[in-house]
mmCIF file of C-alpha atoms in Angstrom:
data_model
loop_
_atom_site.group_PDB
_atom_site.id
_atom_site.type_symbol
_atom_site.label_atom_id
_atom_site.label_comp_id
_atom_site.label_asym_id
_atom_site.label_seq_id
_atom_site.Cartn_x
_atom_site.Cartn_y
_atom_site.Cartn_z
ATOM 1 C CA MET P 1 135.540 -149.549 -63.609
ATOM 2 C CA ILE P 2 135.477 -152.984 -65.171
ATOM 3 C CA LYS P 3 138.086 -155.209 -66.766
ATOM 4 C CA GLY P 4 137.779 -156.582 -70.254
ATOM 5 C CA ARG P 5 139.649 -157.992 -73.205
ATOM 6 C CA VAL P 6 139.751 -156.562 -76.734
ATOM 7 C CA LYS P 7 138.054 -158.872 -79.275
ATOM 8 C CA GLY P 8 138.119 -156.694 -82.407
ATOM 9 C CA LYS P 9 136.957 -153.499 -84.048
ATOM 10 C CA ILE P 10 133.599 -152.464 -85.368
ATOM 11 C CA TRP P 11 133.010 -150.020 -88.207
ATOM 12 C CA SER P 12 130.146 -147.591 -88.472
ATOM 13 C CA SER P 13 130.236 -145.458 -91.628
ATOM 14 C CA ARG P 14 126.773 -144.022 -91.169
ATOM 15 C CA ARG P 15 126.749 -142.411 -87.755
ATOM 16 C CA VAL P 16 125.807 -139.231 -85.908
ATOM 17 C CA ASP P 17 128.088 -136.260 -86.566
ATOM 18 C CA SER P 18 129.020 -135.801 -82.912
ATOM 19 C CA MET P 19 130.720 -139.227 -82.804
ATOM 20 C CA PRO P 20 134.457 -138.629 -82.340
ATOM 21 C CA SER P 21 136.775 -140.202 -84.887
ATOM 22 C CA GLY P 22 138.703 -143.101 -83.402
ATOM 23 C CA ALA P 23 138.494 -146.837 -82.883
ATOM 24 C CA LEU P 24 135.414 -148.556 -81.507
ATOM 25 C CA LEU P 25 136.475 -151.848 -79.940
ATOM 26 C CA GLU P 26 134.404 -154.868 -79.090
ATOM 27 C CA ILE P 27 135.229 -155.829 -75.499
ATOM 28 C CA GLU P 28 134.645 -159.124 -73.745
ATOM 29 C CA VAL P 29 133.883 -158.119 -70.163
ATOM 30 C CA GLU P 30 135.677 -160.252 -67.546
ATOM 31 C CA GLU P 31 132.473 -160.709 -65.543
ATOM 32 C CA GLY P 32 130.582 -161.830 -68.655
ATOM 33 C CA GLY P 33 128.943 -160.153 -71.636
ATOM 34 C CA GLN P 34 130.237 -157.793 -74.300
ATOM 35 C CA LEU P 35 130.226 -154.049 -74.907
ATOM 36 C CA ILE P 36 131.623 -151.547 -77.387
ATOM 37 C CA ALA P 37 134.139 -149.014 -76.029
ATOM 38 C CA PHE P 38 135.909 -146.020 -77.552
ATOM 39 C CA ASP P 39 139.678 -146.527 -77.579
ATOM 40 C CA PRO P 40 141.936 -143.460 -77.250
ATOM 41 C CA LEU P 41 145.038 -145.592 -76.552
ATOM 42 C CA GLY P 42 145.420 -147.761 -79.652
ATOM 43 C CA CYS P 43 144.913 -151.130 -77.973
ATOM 44 C CA ASP P 44 145.546 -154.462 -79.678
ATOM 45 C CA THR P 45 143.369 -157.525 -79.963
ATOM 46 C CA ASP P 46 143.542 -159.690 -76.779
ATOM 47 C CA GLU P 47 144.889 -156.780 -74.735
ATOM 48 C CA SER P 48 143.501 -156.561 -71.176
ATOM 49 C CA VAL P 49 141.942 -153.154 -70.574
ATOM 50 C CA LEU P 50 140.232 -151.022 -67.939
ATOM 51 C CA ILE P 51 136.904 -149.456 -68.927
ATOM 52 C CA THR P 52 134.875 -146.603 -67.456
ATOM 53 C CA GLN P 53 131.174 -146.236 -68.267
ATOM 54 C CA GLY P 54 128.362 -143.709 -68.339
ATOM 55 C CA SER P 55 128.615 -139.920 -68.480
ATOM 56 C CA VAL P 56 132.120 -140.224 -67.025
ATOM 57 C CA ALA P 57 133.223 -141.713 -70.359
ATOM 58 C CA ALA P 58 131.740 -138.798 -72.318
ATOM 59 C CA SER P 59 133.401 -136.196 -70.101
ATOM 60 C CA TYR P 60 136.777 -137.406 -71.400
ATOM 61 C CA PHE P 61 136.058 -135.430 -74.569
ATOM 62 C CA ASN P 62 136.668 -131.959 -73.111
ATOM 63 C CA GLY P 63 134.830 -129.070 -74.673
ATOM 64 C CA ARG P 64 132.655 -131.140 -76.949
ATOM 65 C CA THR P 65 129.607 -133.360 -76.593
ATOM 66 C CA ALA P 66 130.458 -136.937 -77.550
ATOM 67 C CA PRO P 67 127.841 -139.731 -77.440
ATOM 68 C CA VAL P 68 130.297 -142.174 -75.850
ATOM 69 C CA ASP P 69 129.189 -144.153 -72.767
ATOM 70 C CA ALA P 70 132.144 -146.581 -72.555
ATOM 71 C CA LEU P 71 135.836 -145.641 -72.728
ATOM 72 C CA ILE P 72 139.080 -147.558 -72.420
ATOM 73 C CA ILE P 73 141.112 -145.627 -69.827
ATOM 74 C CA GLY P 74 144.080 -147.942 -69.407
ATOM 75 C CA SER P 75 145.879 -151.083 -70.433
ATOM 76 C CA ILE P 76 146.244 -153.461 -67.476
ATOM 77 C CA ASP P 77 149.811 -154.550 -66.616
ATOM 78 C CA GLU P 78 149.224 -157.308 -64.118
ATOM 79 C CA THR P 79 147.028 -158.153 -61.120
ATOM 80 C CA LYS P 80 148.380 -158.915 -57.653
ATOM 81 C CA THR P 81 145.874 -160.369 -55.225
ATOM 82 C CA MET G 1 127.894 -148.796 -76.108
ATOM 83 C CA ILE G 2 125.898 -151.878 -76.971
ATOM 84 C CA LYS G 3 124.946 -153.568 -80.227
ATOM 85 C CA GLY G 4 121.379 -154.287 -81.196
ATOM 86 C CA ARG G 5 119.030 -154.993 -84.058
ATOM 87 C CA VAL G 6 115.986 -152.938 -85.056
ATOM 88 C CA LYS G 7 112.717 -154.846 -84.548
ATOM 89 C CA GLY G 8 110.141 -152.145 -85.305
ATOM 90 C CA LYS G 9 108.710 -148.794 -84.301
ATOM 91 C CA ILE G 10 106.546 -147.784 -81.416
ATOM 92 C CA TRP G 11 104.054 -144.911 -81.427
ATOM 93 C CA SER G 12 103.241 -142.690 -78.503
ATOM 94 C CA SER G 13 100.647 -140.016 -79.279
ATOM 95 C CA ARG G 14 100.160 -138.952 -75.677
ATOM 96 C CA ARG G 15 103.585 -137.988 -74.386
ATOM 97 C CA VAL G 16 105.481 -135.284 -72.524
ATOM 98 C CA ASP G 17 106.073 -132.074 -74.490
ATOM 99 C CA SER G 18 109.844 -132.239 -74.174
ATOM 100 C CA MET G 19 109.984 -135.487 -76.187
ATOM 101 C CA PRO G 20 111.728 -134.701 -79.505
ATOM 102 C CA SER G 21 109.880 -135.607 -82.681
ATOM 103 C CA GLY G 22 111.475 -138.574 -84.406
ATOM 104 C CA ALA G 23 111.311 -142.348 -84.535
ATOM 105 C CA LEU G 24 111.327 -144.526 -81.421
ATOM 106 C CA LEU G 25 112.640 -147.956 -82.362
ATOM 107 C CA GLU G 26 112.287 -151.237 -80.541
ATOM 108 C CA ILE G 27 115.758 -152.772 -80.328
ATOM 109 C CA GLU G 28 116.711 -156.367 -79.657
ATOM 110 C CA VAL G 29 119.960 -156.103 -77.693
ATOM 111 C CA GLU G 30 122.670 -158.541 -78.841
ATOM 112 C CA GLU G 31 123.405 -159.594 -75.251
ATOM 113 C CA GLY G 32 119.712 -160.246 -74.603
ATOM 114 C CA GLY G 33 116.641 -158.182 -73.754
ATOM 115 C CA GLN G 34 114.954 -155.289 -75.501
ATOM 116 C CA LEU G 35 114.943 -151.510 -75.203
ATOM 117 C CA ILE G 36 113.463 -148.476 -76.969
ATOM 118 C CA ALA G 37 115.949 -146.075 -78.594
ATOM 119 C CA PHE G 38 115.553 -142.721 -80.340
ATOM 120 C CA ASP G 39 116.691 -142.946 -83.963
ATOM 121 C CA PRO G 40 118.199 -139.823 -85.587
ATOM 122 C CA LEU G 41 119.550 -141.819 -88.575
ATOM 123 C CA GLY G 42 116.462 -143.346 -90.171
ATOM 124 C CA CYS G 43 117.350 -147.000 -89.624
ATOM 125 C CA ASP G 44 115.465 -149.904 -91.166
ATOM 126 C CA THR G 45 114.022 -153.017 -89.597
ATOM 127 C CA ASP G 46 116.712 -155.714 -89.052
ATOM 128 C CA GLU G 47 119.512 -153.136 -89.316
ATOM 129 C CA SER G 48 122.395 -153.692 -86.870
ATOM 130 C CA VAL G 49 122.959 -150.565 -84.767
ATOM 131 C CA LEU G 50 125.179 -149.084 -82.063
ATOM 132 C CA ILE G 51 123.397 -147.617 -79.044
ATOM 133 C CA THR G 52 124.534 -145.238 -76.302
ATOM 134 C CA GLN G 53 122.629 -144.999 -73.022
ATOM 135 C CA GLY G 54 122.010 -142.729 -70.060
ATOM 136 C CA SER G 55 122.549 -138.969 -69.863
ATOM 137 C CA VAL G 56 125.009 -139.272 -72.759
ATOM 138 C CA ALA G 57 122.038 -140.033 -75.024
ATOM 139 C CA ALA G 58 120.159 -136.925 -73.855
ATOM 140 C CA SER G 59 123.164 -134.656 -74.390
ATOM 141 C CA TYR G 60 122.897 -135.362 -78.124
ATOM 142 C CA PHE G 61 119.987 -132.890 -78.180
ATOM 143 C CA ASN G 62 122.093 -129.726 -77.852
ATOM 144 C CA GLY G 63 120.470 -126.744 -76.213
ATOM 145 C CA ARG G 64 117.317 -128.512 -75.145
ATOM 146 C CA THR G 65 116.298 -130.969 -72.456
ATOM 147 C CA ALA G 66 115.147 -134.233 -74.019
ATOM 148 C CA PRO G 67 113.964 -137.193 -71.877
ATOM 149 C CA VAL G 68 115.888 -139.695 -74.021
ATOM 150 C CA ASP G 69 118.098 -142.284 -72.271
ATOM 151 C CA ALA G 70 118.900 -144.487 -75.313
ATOM 152 C CA LEU G 71 120.090 -143.241 -78.718
ATOM 153 C CA ILE G 72 121.152 -144.946 -81.929
ATOM 154 C CA ILE G 73 124.532 -143.386 -82.781
ATOM 155 C CA GLY G 74 125.542 -145.514 -85.750
ATOM 156 C CA SER G 75 124.708 -148.264 -88.170
ATOM 157 C CA ILE G 76 127.223 -151.129 -87.893
ATOM 158 C CA ASP G 77 129.027 -152.088 -91.134
ATOM 159 C CA GLU G 78 130.748 -155.296 -90.145
ATOM 160 C CA THR G 79 132.691 -156.816 -87.248
ATOM 161 C CA LYS G 80 136.247 -158.122 -87.536
ATOM 162 C CA THR G 81 137.457 -160.178 -84.605
ATOM 163 C CA MET W 1 126.229 -147.537 -52.484
ATOM 164 C CA ILE W 2 127.429 -151.105 -52.378
ATOM 165 C CA LYS W 3 129.630 -153.102 -50.017
ATOM 166 C CA GLY W 4 132.703 -154.941 -51.142
ATOM 167 C CA ARG W 5 136.006 -156.413 -50.040
ATOM 168 C CA VAL W 6 139.455 -155.455 -51.319
ATOM 169 C CA LYS W 7 141.121 -158.284 -53.253
ATOM 170 C CA GLY W 8 144.250 -156.558 -54.571
ATOM 171 C CA LYS W 9 145.650 -153.821 -56.766
ATOM 172 C CA ILE W 10 145.869 -153.473 -60.488
ATOM 173 C CA TRP W 11 148.532 -151.535 -62.371
ATOM 174 C CA SER W 12 148.010 -149.628 -65.579
ATOM 175 C CA SER W 13 151.172 -147.932 -66.862
ATOM 176 C CA ARG W 14 149.695 -146.995 -70.225
ATOM 177 C CA ARG W 15 146.586 -144.966 -69.466
ATOM 178 C CA VAL W 16 144.777 -141.751 -70.366
ATOM 179 C CA ASP W 17 146.357 -138.579 -68.992
ATOM 180 C CA SER W 18 143.253 -137.523 -67.078
ATOM 181 C CA MET W 19 143.467 -140.617 -64.829
ATOM 182 C CA PRO W 20 144.308 -139.403 -61.292
ATOM 183 C CA SER W 21 147.351 -140.929 -59.643
ATOM 184 C CA GLY W 22 146.358 -143.280 -56.854
ATOM 185 C CA ALA W 23 145.536 -146.899 -56.187
ATOM 186 C CA LEU W 24 143.107 -148.874 -58.327
ATOM 187 C CA LEU W 25 141.750 -151.746 -56.238
ATOM 188 C CA GLU W 26 140.045 -154.908 -57.355
ATOM 189 C CA ILE W 27 136.869 -155.266 -55.288
ATOM 190 C CA GLU W 28 134.773 -158.346 -54.688
ATOM 191 C CA VAL W 29 131.227 -157.018 -54.472
ATOM 192 C CA GLU W 30 129.197 -158.495 -51.589
ATOM 193 C CA GLU W 31 126.242 -159.160 -53.877
ATOM 194 C CA GLY W 32 128.470 -160.959 -56.395
ATOM 195 C CA GLY W 33 130.852 -159.964 -59.157
ATOM 196 C CA GLN W 34 133.943 -157.787 -59.202
ATOM 197 C CA LEU W 35 134.794 -154.196 -60.100
ATOM 198 C CA ILE W 36 137.770 -151.847 -60.029
ATOM 199 C CA ALA W 37 137.502 -148.816 -57.723
ATOM 200 C CA PHE W 38 139.734 -145.806 -57.094
ATOM 201 C CA ASP W 39 140.957 -145.743 -53.490
ATOM 202 C CA PRO W 40 141.604 -142.351 -51.849
ATOM 203 C CA LEU W 41 141.821 -143.877 -48.337
ATOM 204 C CA GLY W 42 144.703 -146.355 -48.557
ATOM 205 C CA CYS W 43 142.707 -149.507 -47.877
ATOM 206 C CA ASP W 44 144.277 -152.895 -47.198
ATOM 207 C CA THR W 45 143.617 -156.274 -48.753
ATOM 208 C CA ASP W 46 140.516 -157.951 -47.203
ATOM 209 C CA GLU W 47 139.240 -154.625 -45.849
ATOM 210 C CA SER W 48 135.456 -154.172 -46.100
ATOM 211 C CA VAL W 49 134.624 -150.993 -47.983
ATOM 212 C CA LEU W 50 131.738 -148.823 -49.163
ATOM 213 C CA ILE W 51 131.692 -147.921 -52.868
ATOM 214 C CA THR W 52 129.856 -145.235 -54.832
ATOM 215 C CA GLN W 53 129.422 -145.546 -58.595
ATOM 216 C CA GLY W 54 128.750 -143.503 -61.715
ATOM 217 C CA SER W 55 129.236 -139.773 -62.212
ATOM 218 C CA VAL W 56 128.992 -139.347 -58.443
ATOM 219 C CA ALA W 57 132.386 -141.075 -58.165
ATOM 220 C CA ALA W 58 133.957 -138.686 -60.702
ATOM 221 C CA SER W 59 132.605 -135.602 -58.953
ATOM 222 C CA TYR W 60 134.845 -136.442 -55.971
ATOM 223 C CA PHE W 61 137.742 -135.027 -57.986
ATOM 224 C CA ASN W 62 136.816 -131.344 -57.608
ATOM 225 C CA GLY W 63 137.899 -128.997 -60.350
ATOM 226 C CA ARG W 64 139.182 -131.655 -62.706
ATOM 227 C CA THR W 65 137.685 -134.237 -65.018
ATOM 228 C CA ALA W 66 138.601 -137.737 -63.864
ATOM 229 C CA PRO W 67 137.433 -140.862 -65.760
ATOM 230 C CA VAL W 68 136.557 -142.676 -62.512
ATOM 231 C CA ASP W 69 133.160 -144.381 -62.218
ATOM 232 C CA ALA W 70 133.744 -146.286 -58.956
ATOM 233 C CA LEU W 71 135.199 -144.827 -55.747
ATOM 234 C CA ILE W 72 135.834 -146.178 -52.268
ATOM 235 C CA ILE W 73 134.197 -143.653 -49.919
ATOM 236 C CA GLY W 74 134.585 -145.415 -46.598
ATOM 237 C CA SER W 75 135.920 -148.352 -44.657
ATOM 238 C CA ILE W 76 133.090 -150.243 -42.966
ATOM 239 C CA ASP W 77 133.368 -150.674 -39.175
ATOM 240 C CA GLU W 78 130.602 -153.135 -38.452
ATOM 241 C CA THR W 79 127.008 -153.914 -39.416
ATOM 242 C CA LYS W 80 124.121 -154.025 -36.961
ATOM 243 C CA THR W 81 120.919 -155.523 -38.271
ATOM 244 C CA MET I 1 113.863 -146.302 -72.688
ATOM 245 C CA ILE I 2 111.931 -149.316 -71.481
ATOM 246 C CA LYS I 3 108.338 -150.455 -71.807
ATOM 247 C CA GLY I 4 106.158 -151.250 -68.843
ATOM 248 C CA ARG I 5 102.614 -151.567 -67.601
ATOM 249 C CA VAL I 6 100.996 -149.598 -64.768
ATOM 250 C CA LYS I 7 100.109 -151.805 -61.780
ATOM 251 C CA GLY I 8 98.974 -149.209 -59.247
ATOM 252 C CA LYS I 9 99.955 -146.214 -57.145
ATOM 253 C CA ILE I 10 102.079 -145.912 -54.079
ATOM 254 C CA TRP I 11 101.697 -143.281 -51.379
ATOM 255 C CA SER I 12 104.485 -141.706 -49.409
ATOM 256 C CA SER I 13 103.311 -139.123 -46.876
ATOM 257 C CA ARG I 14 106.668 -138.762 -45.156
ATOM 258 C CA ARG I 15 109.131 -137.823 -47.880
ATOM 259 C CA VAL I 16 111.898 -135.368 -48.717
ATOM 260 C CA ASP I 17 110.732 -131.820 -49.476
ATOM 261 C CA SER I 18 112.246 -131.772 -52.962
ATOM 262 C CA MET I 19 109.927 -134.564 -54.129
ATOM 263 C CA PRO I 20 107.525 -133.068 -56.699
ATOM 264 C CA SER I 21 103.813 -133.509 -56.055
ATOM 265 C CA GLY I 22 102.288 -135.986 -58.473
ATOM 266 C CA ALA I 23 101.554 -139.664 -58.849
ATOM 267 C CA LEU I 24 104.141 -142.371 -58.170
ATOM 268 C CA LEU I 25 103.170 -145.461 -60.140
ATOM 269 C CA GLU I 26 104.263 -149.042 -59.679
ATOM 270 C CA ILE I 27 105.356 -150.330 -63.073
ATOM 271 C CA GLU I 28 105.762 -153.906 -64.233
ATOM 272 C CA VAL I 29 108.680 -153.758 -66.642
ATOM 273 C CA GLU I 30 108.117 -155.731 -69.863
ATOM 274 C CA GLU I 31 111.540 -157.376 -69.584
ATOM 275 C CA GLY I 32 110.846 -158.412 -65.993
ATOM 276 C CA GLY I 33 110.948 -156.782 -62.576
ATOM 277 C CA GLN I 34 109.210 -153.737 -61.153
ATOM 278 C CA LEU I 35 110.059 -150.086 -60.552
ATOM 279 C CA ILE I 36 108.393 -146.918 -59.322
ATOM 280 C CA ALA I 37 108.054 -144.069 -61.845
ATOM 281 C CA PHE I 38 106.793 -140.496 -61.587
ATOM 282 C CA ASP I 39 103.756 -139.954 -63.816
ATOM 283 C CA PRO I 40 103.193 -136.492 -65.338
ATOM 284 C CA LEU I 41 100.553 -137.800 -67.788
ATOM 285 C CA GLY I 42 97.819 -139.237 -65.562
ATOM 286 C CA CYS I 43 98.086 -142.848 -66.700
ATOM 287 C CA ASP I 44 95.588 -145.536 -65.773
ATOM 288 C CA THR I 45 96.104 -148.989 -64.339
ATOM 289 C CA ASP I 46 97.082 -151.528 -67.067
ATOM 290 C CA GLU I 47 98.156 -148.751 -69.440
ATOM 291 C CA SER I 48 101.292 -149.525 -71.466
ATOM 292 C CA VAL I 49 103.901 -146.818 -70.953
ATOM 293 C CA LEU I 50 107.372 -145.702 -72.014
ATOM 294 C CA ILE I 51 109.839 -144.955 -69.209
ATOM 295 C CA THR I 52 113.110 -143.047 -69.127
ATOM 296 C CA GLN I 53 115.589 -143.554 -66.295
ATOM 297 C CA GLY I 54 118.493 -141.910 -64.498
ATOM 298 C CA SER I 55 119.419 -138.227 -64.443
ATOM 299 C CA VAL I 56 117.483 -137.808 -67.704
ATOM 300 C CA ALA I 57 114.280 -138.358 -65.701
ATOM 301 C CA ALA I 58 115.226 -135.668 -63.176
ATOM 302 C CA SER I 59 116.059 -133.123 -65.876
ATOM 303 C CA TYR I 60 112.369 -133.143 -66.868
ATOM 304 C CA PHE I 61 111.738 -130.930 -63.829
ATOM 305 C CA ASN I 62 113.223 -127.730 -65.286
ATOM 306 C CA GLY I 63 114.651 -125.223 -62.869
ATOM 307 C CA ARG I 64 114.349 -127.388 -59.786
ATOM 308 C CA THR I 65 116.164 -130.369 -58.335
ATOM 309 C CA ALA I 66 113.838 -133.370 -58.155
ATOM 310 C CA PRO I 67 114.992 -136.747 -56.762
ATOM 311 C CA VAL I 68 113.251 -138.664 -59.552
ATOM 312 C CA ASP I 69 115.207 -141.357 -61.436
ATOM 313 C CA ALA I 70 112.313 -142.896 -63.414
ATOM 314 C CA LEU I 71 109.715 -140.970 -65.426
ATOM 315 C CA ILE I 72 106.815 -141.971 -67.642
ATOM 316 C CA ILE I 73 107.348 -140.045 -70.887
ATOM 317 C CA GLY I 74 104.603 -141.493 -73.046
ATOM 318 C CA SER I 75 101.658 -143.820 -73.356
ATOM 319 C CA ILE I 76 102.300 -146.486 -76.009
ATOM 320 C CA ASP I 77 99.713 -146.705 -78.837
ATOM 321 C CA GLU I 78 100.732 -149.906 -80.555
ATOM 322 C CA THR I 79 103.810 -151.807 -81.690
ATOM 323 C CA LYS I 80 104.494 -152.771 -85.297
ATOM 324 C CA THR I 81 107.309 -155.244 -85.816
ATOM 325 C CA MET N 1 112.836 -145.523 -58.097
ATOM 326 C CA ILE N 2 112.866 -148.845 -56.285
ATOM 327 C CA LYS N 3 111.238 -150.163 -53.137
ATOM 328 C CA GLY N 4 113.162 -151.644 -50.272
ATOM 329 C CA ARG N 5 113.102 -152.446 -46.589
ATOM 330 C CA VAL N 6 115.510 -151.151 -43.933
ATOM 331 C CA LYS N 7 117.670 -153.927 -42.464
ATOM 332 C CA GLY N 8 120.053 -151.930 -40.264
ATOM 333 C CA LYS N 9 122.778 -149.303 -40.146
ATOM 334 C CA ILE N 10 126.379 -149.421 -41.157
ATOM 335 C CA TRP N 11 129.176 -147.369 -39.611
ATOM 336 C CA SER N 12 132.151 -145.983 -41.428
ATOM 337 C CA SER N 13 134.523 -144.004 -39.197
ATOM 338 C CA ARG N 14 137.274 -143.730 -41.783
ATOM 339 C CA ARG N 15 135.695 -142.128 -44.821
ATOM 340 C CA VAL N 16 136.184 -139.368 -47.376
ATOM 341 C CA ASP N 17 135.649 -135.836 -46.067
ATOM 342 C CA SER N 18 132.898 -135.037 -48.569
ATOM 343 C CA MET N 19 130.623 -137.737 -47.101
ATOM 344 C CA PRO N 20 127.667 -135.959 -45.453
ATOM 345 C CA SER N 21 126.976 -136.791 -41.816
ATOM 346 C CA GLY N 22 123.847 -138.880 -41.448
ATOM 347 C CA ALA N 23 122.709 -142.473 -41.343
ATOM 348 C CA LEU N 24 123.772 -145.052 -43.905
ATOM 349 C CA LEU N 25 121.152 -147.797 -44.006
ATOM 350 C CA GLU N 26 121.415 -151.296 -45.355
ATOM 351 C CA ILE N 27 118.412 -151.868 -47.607
ATOM 352 C CA GLU N 28 116.925 -155.138 -48.801
ATOM 353 C CA VAL N 29 115.653 -154.334 -52.287
ATOM 354 C CA GLU N 30 112.174 -155.714 -53.014
ATOM 355 C CA GLU N 31 113.309 -157.121 -56.362
ATOM 356 C CA GLY N 32 116.274 -158.862 -54.722
ATOM 357 C CA GLY N 33 119.731 -157.877 -53.563
ATOM 358 C CA GLN N 34 120.959 -155.276 -51.095
ATOM 359 C CA LEU N 35 122.340 -151.754 -51.229
ATOM 360 C CA ILE N 36 123.412 -148.990 -48.862
ATOM 361 C CA ALA N 37 121.371 -145.764 -48.964
ATOM 362 C CA PHE N 38 121.740 -142.400 -47.237
ATOM 363 C CA ASP N 39 118.750 -141.681 -44.992
ATOM 364 C CA PRO N 40 117.660 -138.055 -44.501
ATOM 365 C CA LEU N 41 114.323 -139.071 -42.941
ATOM 366 C CA GLY N 42 115.292 -141.077 -39.867
ATOM 367 C CA CYS N 43 113.774 -144.394 -40.926
ATOM 368 C CA ASP N 44 113.413 -147.388 -38.620
ATOM 369 C CA THR N 45 114.394 -150.998 -39.109
ATOM 370 C CA ASP N 46 111.800 -152.923 -41.203
ATOM 371 C CA GLU N 47 110.353 -149.671 -42.592
ATOM 372 C CA SER N 48 109.378 -149.835 -46.286
ATOM 373 C CA VAL N 49 111.114 -147.079 -48.234
ATOM 374 C CA LEU N 50 111.432 -145.531 -51.691
ATOM 375 C CA ILE N 51 114.967 -145.135 -53.043
ATOM 376 C CA THR N 52 116.398 -143.044 -55.854
ATOM 377 C CA GLN N 53 119.785 -143.888 -57.384
ATOM 378 C CA GLY N 54 122.654 -142.395 -59.347
ATOM 379 C CA SER N 55 123.551 -138.728 -59.730
ATOM 380 C CA VAL N 56 119.945 -137.856 -58.856
ATOM 381 C CA ALA N 57 120.678 -139.009 -55.297
ATOM 382 C CA ALA N 58 123.757 -136.759 -55.053
ATOM 383 C CA SER N 59 121.886 -133.708 -56.342
ATOM 384 C CA TYR N 60 119.761 -133.810 -53.178
ATOM 385 C CA PHE N 61 122.720 -132.243 -51.350
ATOM 386 C CA ASN N 62 122.314 -128.724 -52.783
ATOM 387 C CA GLY N 63 125.424 -126.616 -53.072
ATOM 388 C CA ARG N 64 127.869 -129.320 -52.101
ATOM 389 C CA THR N 65 129.386 -132.376 -53.740
ATOM 390 C CA ALA N 66 128.332 -135.534 -51.878
ATOM 391 C CA PRO N 67 129.503 -139.006 -52.976
ATOM 392 C CA VAL N 68 126.028 -140.505 -52.455
ATOM 393 C CA ASP N 69 124.517 -142.652 -55.229
ATOM 394 C CA ALA N 70 121.494 -144.015 -53.313
ATOM 395 C CA LEU N 71 119.053 -141.947 -51.230
ATOM 396 C CA ILE N 72 115.881 -142.722 -49.317
ATOM 397 C CA ILE N 73 113.329 -140.197 -50.581
ATOM 398 C CA GLY N 74 110.198 -141.442 -48.857
ATOM 399 C CA SER N 75 108.589 -143.857 -46.472
ATOM 400 C CA ILE N 76 105.929 -145.946 -48.234
ATOM 401 C CA ASP N 77 102.421 -145.817 -46.707
ATOM 402 C CA GLU N 78 100.676 -148.579 -48.599
ATOM 403 C CA THR N 79 100.341 -150.022 -52.099
ATOM 404 C CA LYS N 80 97.064 -150.278 -53.990
ATOM 405 C CA THR N 81 97.123 -152.413 -57.111
#
């Protein structure tokens, strides 16, 4: 998984039917770069989140086929090193 | 998912039989680089799009095996940060 | 697989229900960069570990759907070149 | 998908049994770098090709398990931008 | 697939039970970087090999779930360009 920070939402009115309804968040990845992740948790801007990618993200949507390859799976509390 | 912009179409007359009919668009990825994505939405040149990658893209083609590893899943309206 | 070193744990109290209980470790990848991996072995800080990624990591959780795309699969003893 | 150009063939006499018979081509990726792709189309050196990657490439081999993670799916005619 | 060269073995005594027995080789990837691949062929140090990655590598282990995301699928004879 990777860590990132929520930068904002994106809207896509014209999209494929299999796209689940829910927020699509723009994420600044801690290691650099940006991606768009589906958010099932209702995260806020600037929140630190944990993201899973690939077919693992799509398998979150049990019993349906969702074209989602990046999913927020948790909000990060703190990091102890 | 990643954001990109449509640059044009590519044509491939000689291709594997399992390739679905439909447009193959050349995409300029926002983070840098280019890729070719299958377009089920009929996007225009310079349109800003959302792209899913990997086996998630292929699973869009229900009930058949399509060799597609990048799919346009939406046209992006606007971004609020 | 890739080699990495355990840097610490992260905590995520608010997370998706399908997340398995267990440690999420911050890993410094030998080739550069960091990632978060699920740890089924109880590894210590500074331990050198072997990590598998993608849907292969999720398939470790037999009979359930876990949103895990990085898994520690071994502690590395030594390297002979 | 990605675009590339055929540079030559590679031969592997000693290989796993599940490897399908057919040409393995060395591809120069347009964005940089090289990879080896399975070629079901009989492409020539210097031909411009379209490549799909990951488990999508393996699923081309219906009804058998092939260890192929890169597949040529088309020969590119021309690009209009 | 990618080309690489065998640099040595790694040992992991403490590992998950689903890890298949067999050699884990440290590979220097031709394009740069290193990875660890499972070796079903008994390759030697300095041997040039072909590697497949991702869930395709795991599917080599028919009828069992192996946490292997990189697999040597062939020894490379020669390259003609």
